[in-house]
Amino acid sequence: MPGPLAGLRVLDLSRVLAGPWCTQILADFGAEVIKVEKPGEGDDTRGWGPPFIANPDGSRGDAAYFLSANRGKWSVEIDMARAEGQQLIRQLAARADVVMENFKVGGLKKYGLDYGSLKAVNPGLIYCSLTGFGQTGPYARRAGYDFMIQGMGGIMSVTGQPDGTPGAEPMKTGVAFADIFAGLYCAIGIQAALFHRERTGEGQHLDVALLDTQVGVLANQALNYLVGGKAPTRLGNAHPNIVPYQTFATRDGHIIMAVANDRQFKEYCAILGLPRLAEDERFRLNRGRVENRAALIPLLVEPMMTRTTAEWVQAFESAAIPCGPINTIDQVFANGQVLARGLRIGLTRDDGVQVPGVANPIVFSETPIHYDKAPPRLGDGTEKVLSEELGLSAEDIARLRKNGVIG
């Protein structure tokens, strides 16, 4: 079966992570994605390694970073700084359903590739602009990068060890949290805009900002402040609203305990050999446990160190108390559940190079995802797209290549 977005054409003018993450999702869902790249250089992330894959001749290939966000696309090398290159991109946009871009505000206007210019040739176009701070506001002209957005958007203020403890400082997440969420919101917004167009025939401009997205996913921590009036602080691996919901040291490592309700806490205390703790009025209800966190947690630390992680997991799972180990990434991909769900995939480029990947986590019952195309070699679709989509002849393509318009 074709994917749910089969027949959709996406022109991807984005690079690095957030924009390509969005268009990779659309490609997974069946859309035809044409990624425009600078001739001879391509997306910056092609060089963001090590590690790198090896080309057939043994030379250094693309970085793993690039491979993580560009599955399912065709790469077309076009120099948008040249008038002929701009015209080629406008022609592709005229045939597209969606344009995705992450240039600075106004950065594409000088090329005639901004929303107003492309809407004139394609009124039904869905045009998604992803920037650091959005199209409006005092910061609109600033460049935005994931790390600084994590800091400005509040997530680092609630991530890391509490003040006064070893290693205490604001901490970013281990992946580009703001970029990934922004890419997801772009994909969601594009699909909503397509549904609106289906009903009305109208295209539209989507304005998505990294900062807006980061603030938007503060979730309960944002509301903890807006309702309570007090800014949340760093709690390490503890939870601001549930106790005990954190990591504990065990005899041979660490375990995550997610004791989310009062029934589970009573069972937890019984298994721990501390049944009276669940009857203590300070701790009987979750509200009390949150208020008396400083008194409760020290009582749990030493008992949790009496068994190994595996022993605790077995004991708590038998009582339906959520818990789990802290896996390294190699352990993740060796995990039986991860293997059963098929989350590790492999694709082959047209030059025979094997490229690993991570499956899209959405499973469709009627329109399953087919991973048919590996992340593209630079320019692997230049001739195909220009000839099949725009009808250019071999002579036209040769002339454009000779003049440096295409790679």
Coordinates of C-alpha atoms in Angstrom, one line a residue:
M1 CA 0.0 0.0 0.0
P2 CA 1.2 3.5 -0.7
G3 CA 1.9 5.7 2.3
P4 CA -0.7 8.1 3.6
L5 CA 0.9 11.1 2.0
A6 CA 1.6 9.4 -1.4
G7 CA 1.4 11.9 -4.2
L8 CA 2.4 14.9 -2.1
R9 CA 5.3 16.9 -3.4
V10 CA 7.6 18.6 -0.9
L11 CA 10.4 21.1 -1.9
D12 CA 12.9 21.1 1.0
L13 CA 15.1 24.2 1.2
S14 CA 16.0 23.5 4.8
R15 CA 19.3 22.2 6.2
V16 CA 20.9 21.0 9.4
L17 CA 18.3 19.3 11.7
A18 CA 14.9 20.9 12.5
G19 CA 13.7 21.4 8.9
P20 CA 15.2 18.1 7.6
W21 CA 13.6 16.2 10.5
C22 CA 10.2 17.5 9.4
T23 CA 10.7 16.6 5.8
Q24 CA 12.0 13.2 6.7
I25 CA 8.7 12.5 8.5
L26 CA 6.8 13.6 5.4
A27 CA 9.0 11.3 3.3
D28 CA 8.4 8.4 5.6
F29 CA 4.7 9.0 5.2
G30 CA 5.0 8.6 1.4
A31 CA 5.6 12.2 0.2
E32 CA 8.1 12.9 -2.6
V33 CA 10.7 15.1 -1.0
I34 CA 13.2 17.1 -3.2
K35 CA 16.1 18.4 -1.1
V36 CA 17.8 21.4 -2.7
E37 CA 21.5 21.6 -1.7
K38 CA 24.4 23.9 -2.6
P39 CA 26.5 22.4 -5.4
G40 CA 29.7 20.7 -4.3
E41 CA 28.9 21.3 -0.6
G42 CA 25.4 20.3 0.3
D43 CA 23.9 20.3 3.8
D44 CA 26.4 21.3 6.5
T45 CA 25.6 18.2 8.4
R46 CA 27.2 16.0 5.7
G47 CA 30.5 17.0 7.3
W48 CA 29.4 16.9 11.0
G49 CA 31.4 13.9 12.1
P50 CA 32.9 11.6 13.0
P51 CA 31.5 9.0 12.5
F52 CA 31.2 8.8 8.8
I53 CA 30.1 6.1 6.4
A54 CA 32.6 4.9 3.8
N55 CA 32.1 5.5 0.1
P56 CA 32.6 2.5 -2.3
D57 CA 36.2 3.6 -3.0
G58 CA 37.0 3.8 0.7
S59 CA 36.9 7.5 0.9
R60 CA 35.1 9.4 3.7
G61 CA 31.3 9.6 3.0
D62 CA 28.5 11.4 4.8
A63 CA 28.4 11.9 8.5
A64 CA 26.0 10.0 10.7
Y65 CA 24.4 13.3 11.7
F66 CA 23.2 13.9 8.1
L67 CA 22.0 10.3 7.7
S68 CA 19.8 10.7 10.8
A69 CA 17.5 13.3 9.2
N70 CA 17.4 12.8 5.5
R71 CA 16.0 9.4 4.7
G72 CA 13.7 9.1 1.7
K73 CA 14.7 12.3 -0.2
W74 CA 16.2 13.1 -3.5
S75 CA 19.1 15.6 -3.5
V76 CA 19.2 18.2 -6.2
E77 CA 22.3 20.5 -6.4
I78 CA 21.1 24.0 -7.4
D79 CA 22.9 27.3 -6.8
M80 CA 20.2 29.6 -5.6
A81 CA 22.5 32.6 -5.7
R82 CA 22.3 32.4 -9.5
A83 CA 19.3 33.8 -11.4
E84 CA 18.9 30.5 -13.4
G85 CA 19.1 28.5 -10.1
Q86 CA 16.4 30.7 -8.6
Q87 CA 14.2 30.1 -11.7
L88 CA 14.7 26.3 -11.4
I89 CA 13.6 26.4 -7.7
R90 CA 10.6 28.6 -8.6
Q91 CA 9.6 26.1 -11.2
L92 CA 9.9 23.2 -8.7
A93 CA 7.8 25.3 -6.2
A94 CA 5.1 25.8 -8.8
R95 CA 4.6 22.0 -8.9
A96 CA 5.0 21.4 -5.2
D97 CA 2.4 21.1 -2.4
V98 CA 4.7 22.1 0.3
V99 CA 7.9 24.2 0.7
M100 CA 10.0 23.8 3.8
E101 CA 12.7 26.4 4.6
N102 CA 14.7 27.5 7.6
F103 CA 16.6 30.6 6.4
K104 CA 16.7 33.8 8.5
V105 CA 13.7 36.0 8.4
G106 CA 13.6 37.6 4.9
G107 CA 16.6 35.6 3.8
L108 CA 14.9 34.2 0.7
K109 CA 13.2 37.3 -0.4
K110 CA 16.3 38.6 -2.3
Y111 CA 16.2 35.3 -4.3
G112 CA 12.5 35.7 -5.1
L113 CA 11.9 32.5 -3.1
D114 CA 9.9 33.9 -0.2
Y115 CA 6.3 33.0 0.5
G116 CA 4.9 36.0 -1.4
S117 CA 6.9 35.3 -4.5
L118 CA 6.1 31.6 -4.6
K119 CA 2.4 32.1 -3.7
A120 CA 2.2 34.2 -6.9
V121 CA 3.1 31.1 -9.0
N122 CA 1.3 28.6 -6.7
P123 CA -1.6 30.0 -4.7
G124 CA -2.3 26.6 -3.0
L125 CA 1.2 26.3 -1.7
I126 CA 1.8 25.4 1.9
Y127 CA 5.0 27.3 2.8
C128 CA 6.6 26.5 6.2
S129 CA 9.2 28.9 7.6
L130 CA 11.2 27.7 10.6
T131 CA 13.3 30.2 12.3
G132 CA 14.9 30.7 15.7
F133 CA 12.4 33.3 17.0
G134 CA 9.6 33.6 14.4
Q135 CA 8.7 36.2 11.8
T136 CA 7.7 38.9 14.3
G137 CA 8.9 40.3 17.6
P138 CA 12.1 42.1 18.7
Y139 CA 14.3 38.9 18.2
A140 CA 12.9 38.0 14.7
R141 CA 16.2 38.9 12.9
R142 CA 18.4 36.9 15.2
A143 CA 19.8 33.6 14.4
G144 CA 18.7 30.8 16.6
Y145 CA 20.4 27.5 17.5
D146 CA 19.2 24.6 19.6
F147 CA 21.6 25.0 22.5
M148 CA 20.9 28.7 23.0
I149 CA 17.2 28.1 22.6
Q150 CA 17.2 25.4 25.3
G151 CA 18.7 28.0 27.6
M152 CA 16.5 30.9 26.6
G153 CA 13.4 28.7 26.5
G154 CA 13.6 27.5 30.1
I155 CA 14.3 23.7 29.7
M156 CA 17.9 24.0 31.0
S157 CA 16.7 25.7 34.2
V158 CA 14.8 22.5 35.1
T159 CA 17.4 20.0 33.8
G160 CA 20.4 19.1 35.9
Q161 CA 21.4 18.5 39.5
P162 CA 20.0 20.8 42.1
D163 CA 22.1 23.7 43.4
G164 CA 24.4 22.6 46.2
T165 CA 24.9 19.0 44.9
P166 CA 27.9 17.6 43.0
G167 CA 27.8 18.6 39.3
A168 CA 25.1 21.2 39.8
E169 CA 24.6 23.4 36.8
P170 CA 21.9 24.0 34.2
M171 CA 22.1 21.1 31.6
K172 CA 21.0 20.7 28.0
T173 CA 19.5 17.5 26.8
G174 CA 21.6 14.8 25.1
V175 CA 20.0 15.4 21.7
A176 CA 18.9 18.7 20.0
F177 CA 15.6 18.8 21.9
A178 CA 14.4 22.2 20.5
D179 CA 15.3 21.3 16.9
I180 CA 13.5 17.9 17.1
F181 CA 10.4 19.3 18.6
A182 CA 10.3 22.1 16.1
G183 CA 10.6 19.6 13.3
L184 CA 7.7 17.6 14.7
Y185 CA 5.5 20.7 15.1
C186 CA 6.3 21.7 11.5
A187 CA 5.2 18.3 10.3
I188 CA 2.0 18.5 12.3
G189 CA 1.3 22.1 11.1
I190 CA 1.9 21.2 7.5
Q191 CA -0.6 18.3 7.6
A192 CA -3.2 20.5 9.3
A193 CA -2.7 23.2 6.5
L194 CA -3.0 20.5 3.9
F195 CA -6.4 19.4 5.4
H196 CA -7.5 23.1 5.4
R197 CA -6.5 23.3 1.7
E198 CA -8.4 20.1 0.9
R199 CA -11.6 21.8 2.2
T200 CA -11.0 25.4 0.9
G201 CA -8.4 25.3 -1.8
E202 CA -6.3 27.9 0.2
G203 CA -2.6 27.6 0.8
Q204 CA -1.0 29.4 3.6
H205 CA 2.2 30.4 5.4
L206 CA 3.3 28.6 8.5
D207 CA 5.5 30.6 11.0
V208 CA 7.2 28.1 13.4
A209 CA 9.9 29.3 15.8
L210 CA 12.4 27.2 17.9
L211 CA 11.8 29.4 20.9
D212 CA 8.0 29.2 20.6
T213 CA 8.3 25.4 20.3
Q214 CA 10.6 25.1 23.3
V215 CA 8.3 27.2 25.5
G216 CA 5.3 25.2 24.2
V217 CA 6.8 21.9 25.4
L218 CA 7.5 23.1 28.9
A219 CA 4.2 21.4 29.6
N220 CA 3.5 20.8 33.3
Q221 CA 6.5 22.9 34.3
A222 CA 5.1 25.9 32.5
L223 CA 1.8 25.5 34.3
N224 CA 3.5 24.8 37.6
Y225 CA 4.8 28.4 37.3
L226 CA 1.7 30.0 35.7
V227 CA -0.6 28.4 38.4
G228 CA 1.7 28.4 41.4
G229 CA 3.6 31.6 40.7
K230 CA 7.0 30.0 41.6
A231 CA 9.6 29.2 39.0
P232 CA 10.5 25.4 39.0
T233 CA 14.1 24.5 39.8
R234 CA 16.4 21.7 38.8
L235 CA 15.6 18.4 40.6
G236 CA 18.1 16.1 38.9
N237 CA 16.2 13.0 38.0
A238 CA 13.4 13.7 40.4
H239 CA 9.9 14.7 39.3
P240 CA 8.4 18.0 40.4
N241 CA 4.9 16.6 40.9
I242 CA 5.3 12.9 41.8
V243 CA 7.3 11.3 44.5
P244 CA 9.2 8.9 44.4
Y245 CA 9.7 9.3 40.7
Q246 CA 13.5 9.3 40.1
T247 CA 16.6 7.3 39.9
F248 CA 18.1 5.3 42.8
A249 CA 21.4 3.6 43.2
T250 CA 21.3 -0.2 43.4
R251 CA 23.9 -2.8 44.4
D252 CA 25.3 -2.8 40.8
G253 CA 24.1 0.4 39.1
H254 CA 21.0 2.5 39.0
I255 CA 17.2 2.0 38.5
I256 CA 14.4 4.3 37.6
M257 CA 11.4 4.2 39.9
A258 CA 8.2 5.7 38.6
V259 CA 5.8 5.3 41.6
A260 CA 2.9 7.2 40.1
N261 CA 0.1 6.7 42.5
D262 CA -0.7 5.8 46.1
R263 CA -1.5 2.1 45.5
Q264 CA 1.9 1.7 43.8
F265 CA 3.6 3.5 46.8
K266 CA 2.0 1.1 49.2
E267 CA 3.2 -1.9 47.2
Y268 CA 6.6 -0.3 46.7
C269 CA 7.1 0.1 50.5
A270 CA 6.0 -3.5 51.2
I271 CA 8.5 -4.9 48.7
L272 CA 11.2 -2.6 50.1
G273 CA 10.4 -4.0 53.6
L274 CA 9.1 -0.7 54.9
P275 CA 5.3 -1.2 55.0
R276 CA 4.8 1.3 57.8
L277 CA 6.2 4.1 55.6
A278 CA 3.1 3.9 53.5
E279 CA 0.9 4.5 56.6
D280 CA 2.8 7.6 57.7
E281 CA 0.5 10.6 57.2
R282 CA 3.3 12.6 55.7
F283 CA 3.7 10.0 52.9
R284 CA 0.4 8.3 52.5
L285 CA -0.8 10.5 49.7
N286 CA 1.3 11.8 46.7
R287 CA 0.6 15.4 47.7
G288 CA 2.2 14.8 51.1
R289 CA 5.1 12.9 49.5
V290 CA 5.8 15.9 47.3
E291 CA 5.6 18.3 50.2
N292 CA 7.8 16.1 52.4
R293 CA 10.2 14.9 49.7
A294 CA 13.3 15.9 51.7
A295 CA 12.2 13.6 54.6
L296 CA 11.1 10.6 52.5
I297 CA 13.9 10.1 49.9
P298 CA 16.7 9.5 52.4
L299 CA 14.6 6.7 53.9
L300 CA 14.6 4.9 50.6
V301 CA 18.2 5.3 49.5
E302 CA 19.8 2.7 51.6
P303 CA 17.2 -0.1 51.2
M304 CA 17.4 0.4 47.4
M305 CA 21.1 -0.5 47.5
T306 CA 20.5 -3.9 48.9
R307 CA 19.6 -5.6 45.5
T308 CA 20.8 -5.5 42.0
T309 CA 18.9 -3.5 39.3
A310 CA 17.8 -6.8 37.7
E311 CA 16.5 -8.1 41.0
W312 CA 14.6 -5.0 41.7
V313 CA 13.1 -4.9 38.2
Q314 CA 11.8 -8.4 38.6
A315 CA 10.3 -7.7 42.0
F316 CA 8.6 -4.4 41.1
E317 CA 7.3 -5.6 37.7
S318 CA 5.6 -8.5 39.4
A319 CA 3.7 -6.0 41.5
A320 CA 3.0 -3.7 38.5
I321 CA 5.2 -0.9 39.8
P322 CA 6.8 0.9 36.9
C323 CA 10.5 0.8 36.9
G324 CA 13.4 0.2 34.5
P325 CA 17.1 0.2 33.9
I326 CA 19.1 3.0 32.4
N327 CA 20.4 1.6 29.1
T328 CA 23.3 2.8 27.1
I329 CA 22.5 3.3 23.4
D330 CA 24.2 0.0 22.4
Q331 CA 22.0 -1.7 25.0
V332 CA 18.9 0.0 23.5
F333 CA 19.5 -1.5 20.1
A334 CA 20.1 -4.9 21.7
N335 CA 16.9 -4.7 23.8
G336 CA 14.3 -7.4 23.0
Q337 CA 11.4 -5.0 22.8
V338 CA 13.3 -2.6 20.5
L339 CA 14.2 -5.5 18.2
A340 CA 10.7 -6.8 18.2
R341 CA 9.3 -3.4 17.2
G342 CA 11.8 -3.2 14.3
L343 CA 13.2 0.1 15.3
R344 CA 16.6 -0.6 13.7
I345 CA 16.5 -0.5 9.9
G346 CA 19.0 -0.7 7.1
L347 CA 18.9 0.9 3.6
T348 CA 21.1 0.7 0.6
R349 CA 22.2 3.6 -1.5
D350 CA 22.4 3.3 -5.3
D351 CA 26.1 3.0 -5.1
G352 CA 25.7 -0.1 -2.9
V353 CA 26.7 1.6 0.4
Q354 CA 24.7 0.2 3.4
V355 CA 23.2 2.9 5.6
P356 CA 21.7 2.1 9.0
G357 CA 18.7 4.0 10.4
V358 CA 16.0 4.3 13.1
A359 CA 12.4 3.6 12.1
N360 CA 9.7 6.1 12.3
P361 CA 7.8 5.3 15.6
I362 CA 4.3 5.6 14.0
V363 CA 2.8 2.3 12.9
F364 CA -0.1 2.5 10.4
S365 CA -2.5 -0.4 10.2
E366 CA -3.6 0.3 6.6
T367 CA -0.8 2.4 5.1
P368 CA 2.5 1.0 6.5
I369 CA 5.7 2.9 6.1
H370 CA 8.1 1.5 3.4
Y371 CA 11.7 2.5 3.7
D372 CA 12.6 2.5 0.0
K373 CA 15.3 5.2 -0.2
A374 CA 18.5 5.8 1.8
P375 CA 19.6 9.3 2.7
P376 CA 20.7 10.8 -0.6
R377 CA 24.2 11.1 -2.0
L378 CA 24.8 14.8 -2.8
G379 CA 23.1 15.5 -6.1
D380 CA 21.8 11.9 -6.6
G381 CA 18.5 13.3 -7.9
T382 CA 19.7 16.3 -9.9
E383 CA 19.2 14.9 -13.4
K384 CA 16.2 12.8 -12.5
V385 CA 14.2 15.7 -11.0
L386 CA 15.1 18.3 -13.6
S387 CA 14.3 16.0 -16.5
E388 CA 11.2 14.3 -15.0
E389 CA 9.7 17.2 -13.1
L390 CA 10.7 20.1 -15.3
G391 CA 11.1 18.4 -18.6
L392 CA 14.7 19.6 -19.2
S393 CA 16.7 17.9 -21.9
A394 CA 20.1 16.3 -21.5
E395 CA 21.5 19.3 -23.4
D396 CA 19.8 21.8 -21.0
I397 CA 21.2 19.9 -18.0
A398 CA 24.7 19.8 -19.4
R399 CA 24.5 23.6 -20.1
L400 CA 23.4 24.3 -16.6
R401 CA 26.1 22.1 -15.1
K402 CA 28.8 23.8 -17.3
N403 CA 27.6 27.2 -16.1
G404 CA 27.8 26.2 -12.5
V405 CA 24.0 26.5 -11.9
I406 CA 23.7 22.9 -10.9
G407 CA 26.1 20.4 -9.5

